[in-house]
Tab-separated table of C-alpha atoms and ligand atoms in Angstrom:
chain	number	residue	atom	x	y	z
A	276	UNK	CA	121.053	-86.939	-23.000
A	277	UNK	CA	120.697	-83.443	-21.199
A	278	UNK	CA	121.587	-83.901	-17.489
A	279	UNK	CA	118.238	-82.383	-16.462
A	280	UNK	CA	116.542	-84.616	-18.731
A	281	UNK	CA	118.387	-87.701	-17.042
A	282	UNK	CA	117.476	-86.404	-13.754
A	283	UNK	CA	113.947	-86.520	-14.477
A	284	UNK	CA	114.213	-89.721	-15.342
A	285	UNK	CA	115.946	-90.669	-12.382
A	286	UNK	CA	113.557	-89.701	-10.046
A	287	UNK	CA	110.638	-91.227	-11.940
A	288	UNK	CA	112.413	-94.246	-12.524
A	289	UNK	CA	113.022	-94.416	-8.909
A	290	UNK	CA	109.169	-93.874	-7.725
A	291	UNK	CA	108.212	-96.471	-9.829
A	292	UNK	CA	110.720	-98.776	-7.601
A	293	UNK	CA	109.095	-97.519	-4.872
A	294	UNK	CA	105.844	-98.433	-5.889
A	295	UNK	CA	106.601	-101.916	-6.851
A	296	UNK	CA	108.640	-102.127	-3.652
A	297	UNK	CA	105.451	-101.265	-1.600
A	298	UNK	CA	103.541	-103.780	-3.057
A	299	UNK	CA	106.316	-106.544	-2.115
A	300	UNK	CA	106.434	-105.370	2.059
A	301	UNK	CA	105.453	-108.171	3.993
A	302	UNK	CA	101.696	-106.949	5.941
A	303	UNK	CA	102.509	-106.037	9.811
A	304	UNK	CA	100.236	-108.454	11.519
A	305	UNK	CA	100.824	-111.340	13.805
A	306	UNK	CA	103.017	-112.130	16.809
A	307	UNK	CA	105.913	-111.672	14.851
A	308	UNK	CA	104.716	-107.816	13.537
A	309	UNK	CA	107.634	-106.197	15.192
A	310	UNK	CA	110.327	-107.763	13.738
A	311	UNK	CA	108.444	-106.826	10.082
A	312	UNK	CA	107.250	-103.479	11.140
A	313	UNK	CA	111.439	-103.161	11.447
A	314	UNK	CA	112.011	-104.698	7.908
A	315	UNK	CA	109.856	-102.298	6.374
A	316	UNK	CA	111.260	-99.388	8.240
A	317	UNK	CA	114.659	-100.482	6.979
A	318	UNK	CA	113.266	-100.966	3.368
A	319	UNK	CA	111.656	-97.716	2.958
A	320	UNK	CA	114.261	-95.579	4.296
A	321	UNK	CA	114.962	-94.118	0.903
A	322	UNK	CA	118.486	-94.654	-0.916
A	323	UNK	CA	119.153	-94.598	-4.542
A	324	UNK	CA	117.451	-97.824	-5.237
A	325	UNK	CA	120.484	-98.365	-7.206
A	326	UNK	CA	120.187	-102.344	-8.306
A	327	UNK	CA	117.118	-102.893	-8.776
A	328	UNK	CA	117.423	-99.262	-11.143
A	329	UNK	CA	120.355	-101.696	-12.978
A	330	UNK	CA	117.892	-104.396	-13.444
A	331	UNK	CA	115.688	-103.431	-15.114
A	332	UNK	CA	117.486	-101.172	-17.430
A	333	UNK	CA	119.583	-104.496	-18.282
A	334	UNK	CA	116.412	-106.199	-18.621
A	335	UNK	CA	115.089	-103.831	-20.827
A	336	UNK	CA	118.156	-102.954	-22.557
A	337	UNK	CA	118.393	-107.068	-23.564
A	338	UNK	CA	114.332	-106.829	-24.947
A	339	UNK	CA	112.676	-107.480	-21.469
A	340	UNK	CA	109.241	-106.427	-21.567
A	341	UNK	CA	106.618	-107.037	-18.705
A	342	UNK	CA	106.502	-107.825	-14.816
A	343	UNK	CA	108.545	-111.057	-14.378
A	344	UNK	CA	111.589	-108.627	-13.314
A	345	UNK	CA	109.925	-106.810	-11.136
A	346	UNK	CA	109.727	-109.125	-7.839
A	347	UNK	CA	113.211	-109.861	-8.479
A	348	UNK	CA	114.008	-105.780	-8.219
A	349	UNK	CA	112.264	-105.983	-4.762
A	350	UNK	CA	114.233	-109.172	-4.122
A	351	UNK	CA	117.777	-107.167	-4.745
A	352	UNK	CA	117.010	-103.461	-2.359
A	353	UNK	CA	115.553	-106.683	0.396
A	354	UNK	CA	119.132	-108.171	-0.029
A	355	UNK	CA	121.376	-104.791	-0.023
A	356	UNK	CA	119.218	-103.473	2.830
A	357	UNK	CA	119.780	-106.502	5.081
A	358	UNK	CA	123.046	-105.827	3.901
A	359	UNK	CA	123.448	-102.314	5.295
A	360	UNK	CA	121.082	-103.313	8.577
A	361	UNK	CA	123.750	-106.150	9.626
A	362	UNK	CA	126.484	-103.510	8.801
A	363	UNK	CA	125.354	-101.286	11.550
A	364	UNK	CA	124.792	-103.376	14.169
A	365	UNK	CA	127.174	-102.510	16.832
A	366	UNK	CA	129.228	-106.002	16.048
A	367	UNK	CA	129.737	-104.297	13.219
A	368	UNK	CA	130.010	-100.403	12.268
A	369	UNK	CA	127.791	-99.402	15.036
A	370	UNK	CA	126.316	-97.018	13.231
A	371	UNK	CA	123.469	-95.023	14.692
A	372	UNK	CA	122.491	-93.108	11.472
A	373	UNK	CA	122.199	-93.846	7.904
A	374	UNK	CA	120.198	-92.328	4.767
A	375	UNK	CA	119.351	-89.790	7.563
A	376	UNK	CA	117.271	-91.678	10.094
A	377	UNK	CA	118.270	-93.612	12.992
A	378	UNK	CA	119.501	-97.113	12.126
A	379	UNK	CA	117.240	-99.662	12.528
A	380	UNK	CA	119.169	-101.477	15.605
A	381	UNK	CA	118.847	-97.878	17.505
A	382	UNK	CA	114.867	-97.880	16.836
A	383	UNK	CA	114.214	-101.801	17.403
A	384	UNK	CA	117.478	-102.825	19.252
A	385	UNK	CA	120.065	-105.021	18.401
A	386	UNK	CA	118.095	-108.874	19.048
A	387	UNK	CA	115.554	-107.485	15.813
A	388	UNK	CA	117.896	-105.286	14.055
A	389	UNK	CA	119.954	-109.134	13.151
A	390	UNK	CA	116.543	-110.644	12.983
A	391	UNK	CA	115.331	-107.588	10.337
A	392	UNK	CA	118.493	-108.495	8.652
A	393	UNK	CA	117.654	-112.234	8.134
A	394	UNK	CA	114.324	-111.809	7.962
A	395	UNK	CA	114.890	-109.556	4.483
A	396	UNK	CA	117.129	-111.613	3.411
A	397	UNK	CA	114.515	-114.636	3.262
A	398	UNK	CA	112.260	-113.021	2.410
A	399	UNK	CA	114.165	-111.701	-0.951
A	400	UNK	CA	114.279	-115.474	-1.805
A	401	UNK	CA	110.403	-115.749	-1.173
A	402	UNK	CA	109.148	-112.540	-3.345
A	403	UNK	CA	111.765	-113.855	-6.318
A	404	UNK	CA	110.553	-116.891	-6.079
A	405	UNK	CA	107.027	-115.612	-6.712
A	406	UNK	CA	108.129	-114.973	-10.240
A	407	UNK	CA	107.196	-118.222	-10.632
A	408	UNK	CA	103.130	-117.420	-10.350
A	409	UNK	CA	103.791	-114.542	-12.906
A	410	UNK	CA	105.258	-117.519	-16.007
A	411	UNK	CA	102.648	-118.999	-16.985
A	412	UNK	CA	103.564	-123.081	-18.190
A	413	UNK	CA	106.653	-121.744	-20.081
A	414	UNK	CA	109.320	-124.053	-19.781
A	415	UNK	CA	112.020	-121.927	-20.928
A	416	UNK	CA	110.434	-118.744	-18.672
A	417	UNK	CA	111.140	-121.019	-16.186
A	418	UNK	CA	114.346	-122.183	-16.584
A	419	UNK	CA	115.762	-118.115	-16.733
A	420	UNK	CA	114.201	-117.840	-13.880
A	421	UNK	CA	115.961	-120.536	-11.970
A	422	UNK	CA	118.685	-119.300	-13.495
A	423	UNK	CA	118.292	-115.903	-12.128
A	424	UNK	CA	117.634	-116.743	-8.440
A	425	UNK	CA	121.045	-118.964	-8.767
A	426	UNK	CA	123.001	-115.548	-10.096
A	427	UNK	CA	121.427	-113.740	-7.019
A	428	UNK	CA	121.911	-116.476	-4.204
A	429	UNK	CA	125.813	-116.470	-5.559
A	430	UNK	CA	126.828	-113.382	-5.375
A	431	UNK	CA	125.036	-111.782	-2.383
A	432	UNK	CA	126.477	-115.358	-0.605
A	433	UNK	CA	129.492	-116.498	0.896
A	434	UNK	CA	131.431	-116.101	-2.259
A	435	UNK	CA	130.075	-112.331	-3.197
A	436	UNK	CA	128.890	-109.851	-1.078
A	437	UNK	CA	129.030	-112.028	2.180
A	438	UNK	CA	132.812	-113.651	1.793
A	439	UNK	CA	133.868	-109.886	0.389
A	440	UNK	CA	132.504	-108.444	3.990
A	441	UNK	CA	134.102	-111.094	6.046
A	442	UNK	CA	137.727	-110.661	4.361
A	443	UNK	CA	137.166	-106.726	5.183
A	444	UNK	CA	136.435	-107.334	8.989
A	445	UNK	CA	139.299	-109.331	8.948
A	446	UNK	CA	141.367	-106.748	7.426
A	447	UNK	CA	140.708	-104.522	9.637
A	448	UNK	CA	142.732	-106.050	12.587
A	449	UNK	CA	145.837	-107.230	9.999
A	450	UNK	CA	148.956	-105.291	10.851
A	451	UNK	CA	150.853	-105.905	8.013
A	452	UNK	CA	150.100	-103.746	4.813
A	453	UNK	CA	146.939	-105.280	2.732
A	454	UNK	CA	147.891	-106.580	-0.727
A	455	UNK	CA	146.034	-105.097	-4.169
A	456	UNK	CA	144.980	-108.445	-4.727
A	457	UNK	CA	143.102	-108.240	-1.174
A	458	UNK	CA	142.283	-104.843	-1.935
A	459	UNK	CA	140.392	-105.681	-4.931
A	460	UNK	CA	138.754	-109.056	-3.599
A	461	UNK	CA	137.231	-106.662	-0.780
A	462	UNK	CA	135.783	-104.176	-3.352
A	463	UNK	CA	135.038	-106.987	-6.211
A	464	UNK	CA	132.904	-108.896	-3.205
A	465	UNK	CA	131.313	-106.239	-1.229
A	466	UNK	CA	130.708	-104.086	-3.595
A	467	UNK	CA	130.418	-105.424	-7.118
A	468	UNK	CA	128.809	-108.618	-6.470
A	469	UNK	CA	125.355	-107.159	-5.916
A	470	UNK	CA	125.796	-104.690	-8.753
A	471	UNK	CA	126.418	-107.622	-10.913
A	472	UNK	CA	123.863	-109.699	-9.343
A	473	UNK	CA	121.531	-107.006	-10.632
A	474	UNK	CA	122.785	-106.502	-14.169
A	475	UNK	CA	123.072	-110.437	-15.324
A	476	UNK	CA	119.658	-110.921	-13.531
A	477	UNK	CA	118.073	-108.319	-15.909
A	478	UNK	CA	119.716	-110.105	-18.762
A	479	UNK	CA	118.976	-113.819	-17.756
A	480	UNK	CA	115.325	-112.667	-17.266
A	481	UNK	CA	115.297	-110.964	-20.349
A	482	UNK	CA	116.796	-113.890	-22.369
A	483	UNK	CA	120.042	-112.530	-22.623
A	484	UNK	CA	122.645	-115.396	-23.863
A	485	UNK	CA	126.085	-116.638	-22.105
A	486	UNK	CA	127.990	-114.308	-23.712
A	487	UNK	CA	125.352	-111.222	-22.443
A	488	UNK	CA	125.415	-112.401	-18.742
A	489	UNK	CA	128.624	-112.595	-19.316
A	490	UNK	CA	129.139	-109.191	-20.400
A	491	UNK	CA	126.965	-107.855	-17.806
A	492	UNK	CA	129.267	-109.566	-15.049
A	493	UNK	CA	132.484	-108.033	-16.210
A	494	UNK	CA	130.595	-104.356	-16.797
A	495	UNK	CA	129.128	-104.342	-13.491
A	496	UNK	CA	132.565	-105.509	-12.454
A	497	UNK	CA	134.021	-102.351	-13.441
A	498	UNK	CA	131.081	-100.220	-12.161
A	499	UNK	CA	131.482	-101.800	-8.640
A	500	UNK	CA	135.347	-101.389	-8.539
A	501	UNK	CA	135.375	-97.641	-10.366
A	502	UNK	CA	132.325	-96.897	-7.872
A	503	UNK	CA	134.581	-98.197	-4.373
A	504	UNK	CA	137.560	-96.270	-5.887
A	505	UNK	CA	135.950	-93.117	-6.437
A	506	UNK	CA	134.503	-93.698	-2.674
A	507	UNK	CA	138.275	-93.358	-1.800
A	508	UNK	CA	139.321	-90.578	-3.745
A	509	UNK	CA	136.596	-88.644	-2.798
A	510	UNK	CA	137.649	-89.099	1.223
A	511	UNK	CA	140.970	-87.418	0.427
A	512	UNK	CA	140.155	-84.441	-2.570
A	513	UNK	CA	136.208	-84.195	-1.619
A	514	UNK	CA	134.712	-80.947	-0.615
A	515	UNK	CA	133.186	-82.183	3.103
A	516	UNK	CA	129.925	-79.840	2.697
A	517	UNK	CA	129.062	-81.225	-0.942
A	518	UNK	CA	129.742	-84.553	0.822
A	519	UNK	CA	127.535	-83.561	3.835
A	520	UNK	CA	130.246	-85.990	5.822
A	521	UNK	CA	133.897	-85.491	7.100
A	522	UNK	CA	136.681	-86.123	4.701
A	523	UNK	CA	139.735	-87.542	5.218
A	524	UNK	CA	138.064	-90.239	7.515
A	525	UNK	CA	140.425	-93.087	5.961
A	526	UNK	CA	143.244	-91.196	6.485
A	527	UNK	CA	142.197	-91.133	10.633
A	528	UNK	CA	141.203	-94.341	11.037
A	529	UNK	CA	144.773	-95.218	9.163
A	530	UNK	CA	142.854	-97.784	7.042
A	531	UNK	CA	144.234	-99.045	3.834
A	532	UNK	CA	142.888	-98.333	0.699
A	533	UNK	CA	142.838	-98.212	-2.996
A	534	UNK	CA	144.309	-94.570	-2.776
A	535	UNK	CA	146.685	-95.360	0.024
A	536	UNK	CA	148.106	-98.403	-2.068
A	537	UNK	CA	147.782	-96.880	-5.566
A	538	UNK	CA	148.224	-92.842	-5.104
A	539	UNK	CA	145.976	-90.830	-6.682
A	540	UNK	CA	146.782	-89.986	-9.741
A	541	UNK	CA	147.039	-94.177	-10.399
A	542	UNK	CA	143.386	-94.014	-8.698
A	543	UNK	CA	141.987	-91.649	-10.740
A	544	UNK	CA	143.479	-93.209	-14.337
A	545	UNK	CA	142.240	-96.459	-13.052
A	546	UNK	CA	138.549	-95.325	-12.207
A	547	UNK	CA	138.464	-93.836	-15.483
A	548	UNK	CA	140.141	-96.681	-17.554
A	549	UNK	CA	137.507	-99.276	-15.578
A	550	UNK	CA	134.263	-96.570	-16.790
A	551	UNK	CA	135.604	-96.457	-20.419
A	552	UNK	CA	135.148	-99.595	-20.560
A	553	UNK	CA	132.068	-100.740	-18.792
A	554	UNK	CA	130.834	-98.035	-21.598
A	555	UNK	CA	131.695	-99.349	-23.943
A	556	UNK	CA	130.286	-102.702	-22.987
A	557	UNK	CA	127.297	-101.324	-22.821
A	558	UNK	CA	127.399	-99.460	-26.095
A	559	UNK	CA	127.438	-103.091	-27.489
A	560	UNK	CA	124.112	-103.552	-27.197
A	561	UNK	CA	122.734	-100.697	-28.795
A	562	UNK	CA	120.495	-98.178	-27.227
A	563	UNK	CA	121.638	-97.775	-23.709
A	564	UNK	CA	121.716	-93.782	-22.895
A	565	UNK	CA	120.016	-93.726	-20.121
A	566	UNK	CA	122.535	-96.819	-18.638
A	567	UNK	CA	125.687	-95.324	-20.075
A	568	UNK	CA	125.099	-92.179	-17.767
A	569	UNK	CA	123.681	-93.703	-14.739
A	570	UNK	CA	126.653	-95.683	-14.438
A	571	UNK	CA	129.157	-92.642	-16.140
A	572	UNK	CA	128.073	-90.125	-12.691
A	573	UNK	CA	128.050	-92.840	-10.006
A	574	UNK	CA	131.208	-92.516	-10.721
A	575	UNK	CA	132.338	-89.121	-11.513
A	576	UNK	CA	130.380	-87.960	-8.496
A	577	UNK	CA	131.632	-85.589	-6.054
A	578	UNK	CA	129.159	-87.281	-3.367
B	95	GRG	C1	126.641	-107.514	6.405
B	95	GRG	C2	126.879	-109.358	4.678
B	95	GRG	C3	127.021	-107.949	5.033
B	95	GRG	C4	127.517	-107.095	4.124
B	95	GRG	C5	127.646	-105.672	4.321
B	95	GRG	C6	126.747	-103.086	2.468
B	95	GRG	C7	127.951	-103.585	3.156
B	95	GRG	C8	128.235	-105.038	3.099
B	95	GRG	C9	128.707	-102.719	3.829
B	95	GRG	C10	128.427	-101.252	3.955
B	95	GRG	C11	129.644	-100.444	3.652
B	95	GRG	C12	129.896	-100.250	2.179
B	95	GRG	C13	130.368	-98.920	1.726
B	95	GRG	C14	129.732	-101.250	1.345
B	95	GRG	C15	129.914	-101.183	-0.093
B	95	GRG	C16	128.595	-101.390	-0.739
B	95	GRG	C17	127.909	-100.094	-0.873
B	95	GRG	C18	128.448	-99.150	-1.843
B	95	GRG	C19	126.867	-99.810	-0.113
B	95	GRG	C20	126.081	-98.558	-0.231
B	95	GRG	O1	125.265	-98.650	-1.370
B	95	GRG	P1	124.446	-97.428	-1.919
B	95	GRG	O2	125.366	-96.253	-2.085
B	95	GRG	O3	123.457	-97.145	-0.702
B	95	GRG	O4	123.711	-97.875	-3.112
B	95	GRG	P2	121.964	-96.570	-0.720
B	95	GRG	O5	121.787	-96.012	0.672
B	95	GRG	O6	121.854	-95.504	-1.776
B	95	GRG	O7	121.066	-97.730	-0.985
């Protein structure tokens, strides 16, 4: 596919997230209107919509057809943005900007920015589970879909995304050098679990079989790893304008990473071996273009 082609498709694929986004925001009303006027904000400060953009091109990919996905692609961005809103509260990052706009602990302080936080992550769990109005009696429709909310409650919990973020705080303060095997526990948790949260949910929803899911997990795997490592290499060898951030922040901050433990040539061969083969995972099921290079320049990107 022509890159400008893809592009195109990328930015209509990702107002049609928006749209079905909007029609999952909780309404604004009530005593408690602050804390979802600050959910909201958080939700709808842009990003690349990447998951939920995995989703459904698993989903569809596997024979999906139809809306039963769709609350559970609002479910995923609710998840990943609490993610990123607890991540910046000052017991965190204390981060005062991301995706361009103030964070949302800055705008509503730091009492709702954690209550934002949990509130989107409950309330993932309550638009996913309103897949279940959208099945009909179907047994089977059902049981995928139980199925699906068990994939995403697993890996965005304590062990995914949530045990992968703790053993990285605690990393932090370690003096002695970090292992690989840490290394890659960090990255496969905080990073990888939601990516594969998204792709086996697309294939459980779309009837995908054990040995799909299971195909999806160890792709997305590979995307999540290849994506943190090229996060790495990109802080040493980037170009800081093309970046529109500093470089060599790692480096500063004398934190350990996949570079710092690996070099970079190592780095690079391994980014590339882990892509190769996510492709060709996905080249397994047929007609996947559009997949093959959305996941082929997430991580080949120079920002
Ligand atoms: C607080 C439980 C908890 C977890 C926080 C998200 C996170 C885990 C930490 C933020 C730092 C970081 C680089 C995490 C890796 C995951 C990741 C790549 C987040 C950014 O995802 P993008 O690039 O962001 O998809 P956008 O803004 O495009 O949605």
């Amino acid at each position: 596919m022509e890159e400008l082609e893809f592009q195109g498709l990328v930015r209509e694929r990702t107002a049609q997230i928006e749209e079905i986004l909007r029609r999952y925001l909780p309404k604004e009303e009530g005593f408690q209107r602050t804390v979802l006027a600050a959910m909201n904000y958080s939700l709808m400060a842009g990003g690349k919509r990447l998951r939920p953009m995995l989703m459904r091109e698993c989903y569809r990919m596997l024979g999906g057809r139809g809306a039963v996905v769709e609350p559970f692609m609002a479910a995923i961005e609710m998840i990943h943005t609490y993610s990123l809103v607890h991540d910046d509260l000052p017991a965190m990052d204390n981060d005062e900007y991301r995706r361009g706009r103030e964070t949302t602990w800055k705008v509503y302080g730091d009492g709702m920015g954690i209550l934002a936080g949990d509130g989107l992550l409950n309330y993932a769990f309550e638009t996913a589970l309103s897949a279940f109005e959208l099945a009909g009696d179907s047994p089977e429709e059902c049981g995928r879909f139980v199925r699906a909310l068990k994939t995403l409650a697993g890996k965005a919990g304590v062990y995914g995304m949530i045990g992968g973020q703790a053993a990285d705080i605690e990393a932090e303060g370690q003096v002695e050098p970090l292992t690989g095997r840490q290394l890659l526990f960090i990255h496969e948790n905080k990073t990888a679990a939601l990516m594969q949260a998204a792709m086996m949910t697309g294939a459980i929803l779309a009837g995908g079989s054990e040995k799909d899911v299971a195909a999806m997990e160890k792709c997305a795997y590979n995307v999540g790893i290849a994506f943190q490592i090229q996060d790495d290499i990109l802080d040493v060898e980037g170009d800081s304008r093309e970046l529109g951030k500093m470089v060599g922040s790692d480096a500063r901050k004398d934190k350990q990473t996949y570079v710092t433990i690996n070099g970079l040539e190592q780095s690079k061969q391994d980014a590339a071996q882990l892509l190769e083969e996510a492709v060709r995972i996905l080249e397994g099921f047929g007609e996947s273009a559009f997949l093959r290079q959305l996941v082929t320049n997430l991580i080949n990107r120079k920002k």
